[in-house]
XYZ file of C-alpha atoms in Angstrom:
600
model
C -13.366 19.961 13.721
C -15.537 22.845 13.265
C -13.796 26.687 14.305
C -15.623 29.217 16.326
C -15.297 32.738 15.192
C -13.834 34.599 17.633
C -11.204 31.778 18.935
C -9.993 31.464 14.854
C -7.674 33.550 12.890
C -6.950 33.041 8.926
C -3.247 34.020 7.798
C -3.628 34.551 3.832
C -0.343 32.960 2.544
C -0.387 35.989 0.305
C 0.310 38.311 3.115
C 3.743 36.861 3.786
C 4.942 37.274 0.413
C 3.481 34.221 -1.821
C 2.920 35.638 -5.234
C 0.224 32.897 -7.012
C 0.885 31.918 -10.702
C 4.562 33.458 -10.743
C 6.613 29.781 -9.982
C 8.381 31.729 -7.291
C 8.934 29.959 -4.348
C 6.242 29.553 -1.974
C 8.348 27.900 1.003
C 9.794 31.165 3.009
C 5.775 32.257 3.125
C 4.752 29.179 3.920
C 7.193 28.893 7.401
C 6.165 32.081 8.317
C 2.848 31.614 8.040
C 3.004 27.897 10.165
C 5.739 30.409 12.890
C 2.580 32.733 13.478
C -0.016 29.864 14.203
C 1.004 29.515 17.788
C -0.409 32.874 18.727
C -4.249 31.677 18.361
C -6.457 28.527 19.689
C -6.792 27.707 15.402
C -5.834 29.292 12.805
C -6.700 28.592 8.942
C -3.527 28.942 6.464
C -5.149 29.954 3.248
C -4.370 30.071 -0.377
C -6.113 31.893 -2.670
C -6.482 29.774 -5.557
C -3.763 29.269 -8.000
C -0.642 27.699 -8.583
C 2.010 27.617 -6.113
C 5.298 26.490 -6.482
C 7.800 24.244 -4.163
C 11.327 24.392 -4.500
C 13.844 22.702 -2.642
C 16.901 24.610 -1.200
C 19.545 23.617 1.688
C 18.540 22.504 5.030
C 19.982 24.004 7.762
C 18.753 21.557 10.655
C 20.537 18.567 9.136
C 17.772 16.859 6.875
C 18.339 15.738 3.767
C 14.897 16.501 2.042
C 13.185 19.862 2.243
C 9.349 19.682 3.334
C 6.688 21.513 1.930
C 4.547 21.988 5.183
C 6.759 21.016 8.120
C 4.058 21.219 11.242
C 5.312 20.389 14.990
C 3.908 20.251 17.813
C 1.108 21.930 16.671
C -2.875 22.106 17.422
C -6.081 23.157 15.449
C -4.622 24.456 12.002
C -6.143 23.743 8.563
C -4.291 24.396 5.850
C -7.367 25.723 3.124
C -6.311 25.635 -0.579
C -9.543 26.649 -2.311
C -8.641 24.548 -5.106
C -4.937 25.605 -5.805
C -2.411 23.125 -7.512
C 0.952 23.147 -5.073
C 4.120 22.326 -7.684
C 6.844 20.370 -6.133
C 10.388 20.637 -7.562
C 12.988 17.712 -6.986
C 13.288 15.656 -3.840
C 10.439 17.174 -1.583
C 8.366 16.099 1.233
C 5.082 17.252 0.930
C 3.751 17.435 4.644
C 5.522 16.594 7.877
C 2.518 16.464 10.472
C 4.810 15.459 13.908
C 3.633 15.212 17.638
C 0.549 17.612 16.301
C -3.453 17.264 16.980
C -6.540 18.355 15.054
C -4.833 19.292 11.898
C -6.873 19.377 8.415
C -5.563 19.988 4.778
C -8.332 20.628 2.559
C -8.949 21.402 -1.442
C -5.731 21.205 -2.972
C -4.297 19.423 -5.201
C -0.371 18.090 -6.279
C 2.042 17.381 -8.576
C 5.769 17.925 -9.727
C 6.640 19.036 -13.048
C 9.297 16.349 -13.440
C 8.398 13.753 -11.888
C 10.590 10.613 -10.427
C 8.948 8.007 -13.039
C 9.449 8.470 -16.935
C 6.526 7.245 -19.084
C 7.045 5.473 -22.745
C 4.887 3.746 -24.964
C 6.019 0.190 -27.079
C 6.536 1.217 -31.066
C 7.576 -2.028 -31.668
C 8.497 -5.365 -29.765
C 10.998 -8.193 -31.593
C 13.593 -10.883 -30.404
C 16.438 -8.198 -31.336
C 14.800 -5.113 -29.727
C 12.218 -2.757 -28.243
C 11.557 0.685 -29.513
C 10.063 3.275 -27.571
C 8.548 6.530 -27.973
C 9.384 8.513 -25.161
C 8.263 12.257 -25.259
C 11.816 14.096 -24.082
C 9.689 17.152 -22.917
C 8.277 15.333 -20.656
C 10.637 13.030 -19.734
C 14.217 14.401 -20.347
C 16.496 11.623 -21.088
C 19.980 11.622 -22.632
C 22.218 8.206 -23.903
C 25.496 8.111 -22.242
C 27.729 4.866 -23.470
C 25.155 3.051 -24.853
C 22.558 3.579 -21.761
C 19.815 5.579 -20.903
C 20.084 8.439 -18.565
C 16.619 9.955 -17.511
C 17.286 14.072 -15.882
C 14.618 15.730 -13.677
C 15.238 18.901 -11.332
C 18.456 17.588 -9.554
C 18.914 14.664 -10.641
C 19.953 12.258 -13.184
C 19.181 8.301 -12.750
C 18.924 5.006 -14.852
C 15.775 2.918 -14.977
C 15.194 0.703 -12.044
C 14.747 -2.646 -12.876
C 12.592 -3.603 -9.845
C 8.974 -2.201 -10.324
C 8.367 -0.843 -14.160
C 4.970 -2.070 -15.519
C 2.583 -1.641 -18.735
C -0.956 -0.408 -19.335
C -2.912 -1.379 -21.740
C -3.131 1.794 -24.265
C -7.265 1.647 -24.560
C -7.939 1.421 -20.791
C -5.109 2.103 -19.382
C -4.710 -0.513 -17.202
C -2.069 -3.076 -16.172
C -1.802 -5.864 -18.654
C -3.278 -8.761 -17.601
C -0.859 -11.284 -16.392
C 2.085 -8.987 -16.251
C 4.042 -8.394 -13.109
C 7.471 -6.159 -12.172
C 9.578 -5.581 -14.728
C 7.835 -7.743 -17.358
C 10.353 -6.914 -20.316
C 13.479 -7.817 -17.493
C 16.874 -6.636 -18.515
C 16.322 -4.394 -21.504
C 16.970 -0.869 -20.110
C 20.221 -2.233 -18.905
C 21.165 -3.282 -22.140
C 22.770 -1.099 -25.119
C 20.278 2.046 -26.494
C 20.418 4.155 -29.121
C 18.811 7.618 -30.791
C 16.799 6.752 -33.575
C 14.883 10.082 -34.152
C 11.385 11.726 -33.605
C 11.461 10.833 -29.493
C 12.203 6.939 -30.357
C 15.000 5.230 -28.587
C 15.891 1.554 -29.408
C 16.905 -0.809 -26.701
C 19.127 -4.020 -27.854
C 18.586 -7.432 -27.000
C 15.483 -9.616 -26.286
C 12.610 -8.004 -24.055
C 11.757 -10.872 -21.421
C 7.993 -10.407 -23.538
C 6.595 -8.791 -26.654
C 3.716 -6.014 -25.795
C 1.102 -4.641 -27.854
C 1.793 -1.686 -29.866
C 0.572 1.276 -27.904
C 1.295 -0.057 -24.472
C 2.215 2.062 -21.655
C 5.832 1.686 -19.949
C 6.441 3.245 -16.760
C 10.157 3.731 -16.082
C 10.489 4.483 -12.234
C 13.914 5.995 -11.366
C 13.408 5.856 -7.305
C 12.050 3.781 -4.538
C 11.115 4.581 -1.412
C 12.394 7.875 -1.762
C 10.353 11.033 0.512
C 7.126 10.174 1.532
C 4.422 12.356 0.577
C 2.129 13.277 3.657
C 3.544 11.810 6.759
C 1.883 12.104 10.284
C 3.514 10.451 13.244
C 2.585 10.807 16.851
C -0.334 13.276 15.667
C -3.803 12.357 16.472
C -7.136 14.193 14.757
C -5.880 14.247 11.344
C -8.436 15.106 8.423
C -7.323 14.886 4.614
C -10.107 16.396 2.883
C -10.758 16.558 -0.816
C -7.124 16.240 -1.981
C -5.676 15.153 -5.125
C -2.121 13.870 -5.528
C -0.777 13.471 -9.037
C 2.641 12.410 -7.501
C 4.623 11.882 -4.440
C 8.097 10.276 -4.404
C 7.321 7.242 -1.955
C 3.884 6.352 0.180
C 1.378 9.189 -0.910
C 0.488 9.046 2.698
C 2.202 7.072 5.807
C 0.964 7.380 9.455
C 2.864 6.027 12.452
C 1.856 5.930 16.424
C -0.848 8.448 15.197
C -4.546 7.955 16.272
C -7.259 8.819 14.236
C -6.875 9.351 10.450
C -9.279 10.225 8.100
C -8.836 10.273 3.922
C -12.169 11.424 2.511
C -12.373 12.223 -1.242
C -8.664 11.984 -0.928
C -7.114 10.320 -3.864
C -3.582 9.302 -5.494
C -4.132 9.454 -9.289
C -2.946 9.490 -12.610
C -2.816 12.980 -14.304
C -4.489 12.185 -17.285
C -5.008 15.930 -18.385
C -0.907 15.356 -19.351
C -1.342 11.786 -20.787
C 0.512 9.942 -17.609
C -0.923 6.449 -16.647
C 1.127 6.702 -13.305
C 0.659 8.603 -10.220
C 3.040 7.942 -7.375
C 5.940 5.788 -6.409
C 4.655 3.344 -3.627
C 1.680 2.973 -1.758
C -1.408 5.115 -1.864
C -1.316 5.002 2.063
C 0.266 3.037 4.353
C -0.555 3.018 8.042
C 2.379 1.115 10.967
C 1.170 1.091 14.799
C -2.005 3.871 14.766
C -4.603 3.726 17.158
C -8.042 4.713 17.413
C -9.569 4.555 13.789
C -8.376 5.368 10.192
C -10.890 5.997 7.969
C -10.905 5.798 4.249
C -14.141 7.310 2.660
C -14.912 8.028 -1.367
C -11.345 7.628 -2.644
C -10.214 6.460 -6.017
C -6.655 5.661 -6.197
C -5.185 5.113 -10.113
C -1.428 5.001 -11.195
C 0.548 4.079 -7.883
C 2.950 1.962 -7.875
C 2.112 -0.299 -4.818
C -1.272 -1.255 -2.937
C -4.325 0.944 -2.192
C -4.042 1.026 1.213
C -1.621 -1.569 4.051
C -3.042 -1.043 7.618
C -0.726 -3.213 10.284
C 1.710 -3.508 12.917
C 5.369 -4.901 13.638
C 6.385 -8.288 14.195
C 8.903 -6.886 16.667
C 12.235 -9.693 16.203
C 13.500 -10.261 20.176
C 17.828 -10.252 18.744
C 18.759 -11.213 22.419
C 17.293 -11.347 25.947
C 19.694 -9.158 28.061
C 18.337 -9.818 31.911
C 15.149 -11.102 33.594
C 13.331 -7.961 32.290
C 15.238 -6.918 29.050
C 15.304 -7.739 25.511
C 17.217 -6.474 22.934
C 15.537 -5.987 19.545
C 15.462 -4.745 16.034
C 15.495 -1.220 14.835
C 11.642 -1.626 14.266
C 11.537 -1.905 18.001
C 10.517 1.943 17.415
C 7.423 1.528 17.227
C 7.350 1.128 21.058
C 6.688 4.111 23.961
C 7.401 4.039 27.440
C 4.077 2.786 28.793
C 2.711 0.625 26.070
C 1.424 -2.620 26.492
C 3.137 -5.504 24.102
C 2.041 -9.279 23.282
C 4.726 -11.860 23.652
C 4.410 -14.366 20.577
C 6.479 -17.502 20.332
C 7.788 -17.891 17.109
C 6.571 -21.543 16.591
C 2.615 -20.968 17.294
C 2.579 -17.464 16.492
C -0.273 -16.683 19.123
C -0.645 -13.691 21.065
C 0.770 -14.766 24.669
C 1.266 -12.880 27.766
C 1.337 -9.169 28.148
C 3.828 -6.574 29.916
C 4.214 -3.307 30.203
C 7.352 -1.275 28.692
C 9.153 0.164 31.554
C 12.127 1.976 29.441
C 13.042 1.926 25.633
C 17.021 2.769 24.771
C 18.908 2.988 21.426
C 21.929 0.737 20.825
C 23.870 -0.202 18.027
C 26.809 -1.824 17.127
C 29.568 -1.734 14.647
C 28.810 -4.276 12.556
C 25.287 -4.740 13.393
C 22.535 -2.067 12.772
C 21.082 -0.351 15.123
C 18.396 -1.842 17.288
C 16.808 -0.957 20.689
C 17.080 -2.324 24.361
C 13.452 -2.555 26.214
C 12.855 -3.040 29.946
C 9.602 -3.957 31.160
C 8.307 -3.326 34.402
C 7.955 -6.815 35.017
C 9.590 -9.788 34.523
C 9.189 -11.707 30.670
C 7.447 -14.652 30.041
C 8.701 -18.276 30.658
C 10.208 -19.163 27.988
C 10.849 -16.127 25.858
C 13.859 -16.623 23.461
C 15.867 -15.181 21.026
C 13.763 -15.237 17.751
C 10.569 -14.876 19.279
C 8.223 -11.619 18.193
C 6.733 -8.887 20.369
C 3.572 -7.157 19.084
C 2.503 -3.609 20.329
C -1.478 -4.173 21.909
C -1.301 -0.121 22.702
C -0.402 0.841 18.837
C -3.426 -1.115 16.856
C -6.026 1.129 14.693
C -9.529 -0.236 13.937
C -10.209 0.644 9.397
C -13.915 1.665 8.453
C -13.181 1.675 4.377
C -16.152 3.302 2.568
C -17.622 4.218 -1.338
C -13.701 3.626 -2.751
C -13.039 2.603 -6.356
C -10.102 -0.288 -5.970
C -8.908 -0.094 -9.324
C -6.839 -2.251 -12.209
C -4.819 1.005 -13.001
C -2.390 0.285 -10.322
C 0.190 -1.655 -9.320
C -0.314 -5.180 -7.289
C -3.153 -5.392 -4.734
C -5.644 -3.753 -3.312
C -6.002 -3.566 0.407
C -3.772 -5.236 2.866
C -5.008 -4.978 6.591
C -3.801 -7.081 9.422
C -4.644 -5.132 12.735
C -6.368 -6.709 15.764
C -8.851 -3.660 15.690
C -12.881 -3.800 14.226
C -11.970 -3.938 10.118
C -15.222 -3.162 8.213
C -14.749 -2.885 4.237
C -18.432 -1.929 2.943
C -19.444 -0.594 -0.283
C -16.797 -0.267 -2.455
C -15.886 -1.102 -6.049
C -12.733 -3.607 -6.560
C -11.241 -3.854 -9.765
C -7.847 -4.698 -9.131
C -5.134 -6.196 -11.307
C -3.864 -8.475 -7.741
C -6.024 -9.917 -5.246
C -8.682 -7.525 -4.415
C -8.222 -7.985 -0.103
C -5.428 -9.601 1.271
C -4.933 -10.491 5.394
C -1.542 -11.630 5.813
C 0.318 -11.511 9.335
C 4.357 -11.887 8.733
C 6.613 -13.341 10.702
C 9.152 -14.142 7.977
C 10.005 -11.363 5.475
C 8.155 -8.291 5.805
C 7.113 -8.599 9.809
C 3.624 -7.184 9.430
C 2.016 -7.959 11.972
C -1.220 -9.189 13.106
C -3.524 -11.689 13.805
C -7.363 -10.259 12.322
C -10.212 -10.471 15.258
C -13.238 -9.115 13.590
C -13.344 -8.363 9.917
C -16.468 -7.500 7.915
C -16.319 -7.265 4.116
C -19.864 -6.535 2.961
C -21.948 -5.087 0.137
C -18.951 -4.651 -2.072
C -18.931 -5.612 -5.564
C -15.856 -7.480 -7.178
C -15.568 -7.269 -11.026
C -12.847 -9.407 -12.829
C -10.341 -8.653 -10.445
C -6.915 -10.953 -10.516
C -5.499 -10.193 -13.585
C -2.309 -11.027 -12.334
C -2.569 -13.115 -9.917
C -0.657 -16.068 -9.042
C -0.258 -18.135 -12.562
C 2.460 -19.674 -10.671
C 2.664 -19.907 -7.543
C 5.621 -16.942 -7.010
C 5.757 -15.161 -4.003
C 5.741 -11.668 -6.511
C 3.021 -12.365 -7.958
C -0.153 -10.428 -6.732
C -2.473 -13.537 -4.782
C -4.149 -16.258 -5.404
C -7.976 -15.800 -5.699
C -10.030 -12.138 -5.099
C -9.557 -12.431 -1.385
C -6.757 -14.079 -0.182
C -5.783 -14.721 3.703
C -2.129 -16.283 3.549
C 0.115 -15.626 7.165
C 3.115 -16.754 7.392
C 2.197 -19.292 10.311
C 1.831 -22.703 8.374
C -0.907 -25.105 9.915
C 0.823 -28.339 10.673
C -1.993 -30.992 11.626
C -6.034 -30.575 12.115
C -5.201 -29.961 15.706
C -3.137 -26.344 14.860
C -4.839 -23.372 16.091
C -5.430 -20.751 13.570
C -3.519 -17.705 13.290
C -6.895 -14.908 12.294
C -10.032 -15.006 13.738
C -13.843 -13.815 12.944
C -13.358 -12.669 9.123
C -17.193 -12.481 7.898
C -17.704 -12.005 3.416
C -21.052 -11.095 3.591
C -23.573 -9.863 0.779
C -21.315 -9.062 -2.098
C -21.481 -9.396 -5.628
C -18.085 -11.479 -7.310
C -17.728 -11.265 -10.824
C -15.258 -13.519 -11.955
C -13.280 -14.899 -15.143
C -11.446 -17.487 -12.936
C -12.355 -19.775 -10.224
C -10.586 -18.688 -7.153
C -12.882 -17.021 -5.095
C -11.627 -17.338 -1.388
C -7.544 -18.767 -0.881
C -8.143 -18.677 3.418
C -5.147 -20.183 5.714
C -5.117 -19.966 9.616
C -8.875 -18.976 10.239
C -11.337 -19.404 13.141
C -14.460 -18.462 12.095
C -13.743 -17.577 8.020
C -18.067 -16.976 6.620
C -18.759 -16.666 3.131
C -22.452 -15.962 3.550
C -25.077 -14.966 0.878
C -23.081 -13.702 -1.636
C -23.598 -13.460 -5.698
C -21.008 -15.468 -8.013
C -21.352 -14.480 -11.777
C -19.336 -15.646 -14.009
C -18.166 -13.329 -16.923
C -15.843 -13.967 -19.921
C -14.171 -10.679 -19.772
C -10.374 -12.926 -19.599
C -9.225 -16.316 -20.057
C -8.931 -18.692 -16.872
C -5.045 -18.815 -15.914
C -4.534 -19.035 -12.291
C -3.052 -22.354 -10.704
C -5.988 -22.194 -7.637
C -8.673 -24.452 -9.776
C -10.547 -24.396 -6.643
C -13.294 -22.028 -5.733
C -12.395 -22.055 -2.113
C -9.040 -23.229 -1.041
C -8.629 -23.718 2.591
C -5.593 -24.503 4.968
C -5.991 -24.950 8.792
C -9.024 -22.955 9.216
C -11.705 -24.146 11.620
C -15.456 -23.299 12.403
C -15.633 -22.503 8.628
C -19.352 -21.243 6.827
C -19.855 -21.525 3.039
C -24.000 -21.449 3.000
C -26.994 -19.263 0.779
C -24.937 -17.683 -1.363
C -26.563 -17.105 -5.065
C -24.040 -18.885 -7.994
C -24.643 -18.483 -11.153
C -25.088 -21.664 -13.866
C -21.752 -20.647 -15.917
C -19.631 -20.744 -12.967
C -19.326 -24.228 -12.582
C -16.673 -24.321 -9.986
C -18.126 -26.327 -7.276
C -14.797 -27.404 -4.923
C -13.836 -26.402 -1.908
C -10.580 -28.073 -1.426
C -8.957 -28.397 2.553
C -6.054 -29.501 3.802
C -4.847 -29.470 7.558
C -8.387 -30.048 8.237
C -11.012 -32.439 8.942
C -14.340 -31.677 6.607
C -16.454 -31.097 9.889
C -14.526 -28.308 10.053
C -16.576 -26.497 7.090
C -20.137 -26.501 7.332
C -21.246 -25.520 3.245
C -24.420 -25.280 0.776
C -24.709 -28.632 -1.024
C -23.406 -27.814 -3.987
C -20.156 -28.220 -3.249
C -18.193 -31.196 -3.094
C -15.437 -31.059 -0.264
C -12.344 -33.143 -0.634
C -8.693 -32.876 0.391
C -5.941 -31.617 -1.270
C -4.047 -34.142 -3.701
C -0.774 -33.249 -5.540
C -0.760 -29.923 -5.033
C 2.118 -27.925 -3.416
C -0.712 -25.290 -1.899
C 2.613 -23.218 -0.565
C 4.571 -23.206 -3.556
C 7.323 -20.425 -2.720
């Protein structure tokens, strides 16, 4: 995206008034500066460096969360902060990048200064109580009848009591096989004062942690996402780093071509926090073209490194020959795209039509959904219940030279996109399963169905930490790469739901057996990779297998290099004949025998 002199401006934020280091607010500059970019071809918005500060005040155009940078309909602007820190200040959107093309922000970095998680660290764990230390500088708090009030800029809000976690206090990551919310009710249960920053909490913690350990105390969900581009395309995040954001750090939809390089969420550790931001580190529903994810090193978040996918679009009702009525994720449709038809029941990609018209309804007592015509008439046999699947809205991921870390929440990265997926030399380290493919048809409806993935030259190092122990749906996976759609094989005769997934030339170090958990695959290769087995944890999970495998077909396990101490040598099937997996000689396939391979 490179600028030719005499077709660029550069507006210096300080000539509309910002004032660096004075925590005034930046905003007012900040419009006008984005109101004069429409005069030239492109225009760099630049910052000398320093702090500048965000602070929310009332909308007048009906939202209910100010935005930092709120770009529309705009072309060819970077946004050059030369190594300032931008300060955000209650509920705040970062960046809005809408209907916009070839826009770059570059060399900043930020944070809030109360932020919407609360950090504490165990004094002491017993069947009667849990006392924390809990630095009320930080981390304002007051007790109001017995419970714990945390305060920020704005607001005042209990703990949450679906996502808090611990870190270990030497590495500061999470604690091996804990989930969300591993000490349960406490924070909902009686507190009290009991000087120097410690606050006792009554009753039984669901576990005991080590003195030391890290408690993060979220206080939101979902709240403002932190960069969010939507029908943009050309959109470079360059050398970024974002201590905080109060949802996904950054969330594309219908935009084509992304790029995060050296663009990271993390912990700021220069103030002693273990977290970073409230959900995903990016999340990406319906892009086209490619997103690209180069040289990042997410720590802190509190959800996966990265989801890439689609929509399972629910069909509520067929209204005429032409017209079904669907959910209010039936958004993620234009005039002019091109959708799958997938029955419910084989969960294959079927016929294709074209989307004539796309209208809003809703109901009283329903909630709002959308009516969409086609230009021809629907398949035989569509029915209420059945899924359609955008083919126009489906982004290809080239994932480069990333550290996939333990010091985050859950998994690492989720992709299910029909597009060219190639994940090549990165570092995984992940408290869940390191790569997950999924395809859901029955909770989250993310869709779909993997063509051609390539996961090569990575290393994997004790990763699955807390994985699935038991078999529940919330924990993190069952081995370091785990393929698990929805779609359920039923005989050796079902056809699988993903296609073409290749695990070529990487290095596993593992603690645990699982190495592959695969279900619904044509064409699944785990080729001439290095198992080493390490003693870094204890073996826990309930996969005893090396390679568990459901309904997959055309299946290669051959030259890979095993170490001696990993004596894991099954590769257990079910749904399956054992033609169907073509493998080295030293291991034994059999079928599965007493196991409940769904669980939950």
């Amino acid at each position: 995206m490179s600028m030719t002199a005499s077709a660029r401006q550069t507006l210096r934020i300080t000539d509309f008034g910002a004032v660096p280091d004075s925590w005034n607010d930046v905003l007012p500059a900040v419009r006008q500066a984005i109101q004069a970019c429409s005069a030239a071809d492109e225009t760099v918005i630049e910052f000398p460096k320093g702090r500048y500060d965000f602070w929310p005040s009332r909308c007048t155009d009906g939202r209910a969360v100010m935005i930092g940078f709120d770009l529309k309909r705009l072309k060819n602007i970077t946004v050059e902060g030369n190594g300032s820190e931008f300060v955000f200040h209650g509920n705040m959107q970062i960046a809005l990048i809408d209907s916009c093309e070839n826009i770059v922000f570059r060399n900043f970095s930020v944070d809030w200064d109360r932020p919407y998680i609360s950090q504490a660290e165990v004094v002491q764990a017993t069947d009667e109580y849990l006392d924390l230390k809990i630095d009320r500088r930080q981390y304002p708090y007051h007790i109001e009848k017995d419970r714990i009030f945390f305060t920020g800029e704005g607001w005042k809000l209990p703990v949450t009591l679906a996502y808090n976690n611990l870190y270990d206090g030497e590495r500061k990551e999470i604690v091996p096989q804990t989930w969300d919310n591993p000490l349960g009710n406490i924070f909902d249960q009686k507190a009290e004062e009991r000087g120097g920053d410690i606050v006792r909490f009554r009753g039984q913690p669901k576990m005991k942690p080590d003195k030391g350990t890290y408690v993060t105390l979220f206080h939101a969900r979902y709240l403002t996402n932190g960069i969010q581009i939507r029908h943009s395309k050309n959109t470079l995040l360059k050398d970024l780093t974002v201590y905080h954001a109060l949802s996904h750090g950054v969330l594309g939809e219908m935009s084509e071509n992304i790029t995060l390089d050296n663009t990271s969420m993390t912990a700021n550790e220069a103030k002693g926090r273990v977290f970073s931001i409230v959900a995903d580190a990016s999340h990406f529903i319906n892009c086209k073209g490619v997103i690209k994810i180069e040289n990042c090193a997410h720590t802190g978040q509190g959800d996966d490194f990265i989801n890439v996918h689609g929509r399972n679009v629910v069909i509520r009702e067929i209204r005429d020959a032409r017209t079904i009525e669907v959910k209010a994720d039936g958004r993620y449709n234009l005039p002019g795209d091109e959708v799958w038809f997938l029955n419910r029941e084989t969960a294959q990609r079927g016929e294709i039509r074209t989307v004539e018209s796309i209208t809003p309804v809703s109901g009283e007592n329903e909630p709002a959904g959308f009516r969409i015509a086609f230009t021809e008439a629907l398949p035989g046999g569509t029915k209420a219940g059945d899924f359609v699947e955008s083919k126009t809205w489906t982004a290809s991921l080239e994932l480069r030279n990333c550290r996939i870390l333990k010091k985050h929440r859950a998994r690492g990265i989720l992709v299910t996109t029909p597009g060219d997926v190639i994940i090549e030399n990165n570092y995984f380290r992940t408290a869940g399963t390191a790569i997950l493919l999924e395809g859901d048809i029955d909770h989250w409806f993310e869709s779909g169905a993997n063509t051609n993935v390539q996961i090569r030259n990575n290393v994997f190092e004790d990763c699955l930490t807390s994985g699935n122990r038991s078999g529940n749906r919330w924990e993190w996976g069952e081995a370091v790469i785990t393929i698990t759609p929805s779609h359920r094989p039923l005989s050796e005769k079902t056809e699988p739901y993903h296609r073409h997934v290749v695990i070529r030339n990487n290095v596993f170090k593992v603690f645990d057996a699982p190495l592959v958990h695969a279900r619904s695959v044509r064409g699944l290769q785990f080729v001439e990779n290095e198992v080493i087995k390490t003693d870094t944890y204890p073996p826990y999970t309930w996969q005893k297998s090396a390679f568990l495998l459901d309904g997959c077909r055309e299946t290669l396990i051959r030259d890979n290099r095993i170490d001696d101490r990993y004596i894991t040598r099954d590769i257990l099937i079910e749904h399956m004949r054992k033609s169907d997996v073509k493998a080295d000689r030293i291991f034994k396939i059999d079928f599965v025998k007493g196991v409940n391979t769904y669980l939950n």
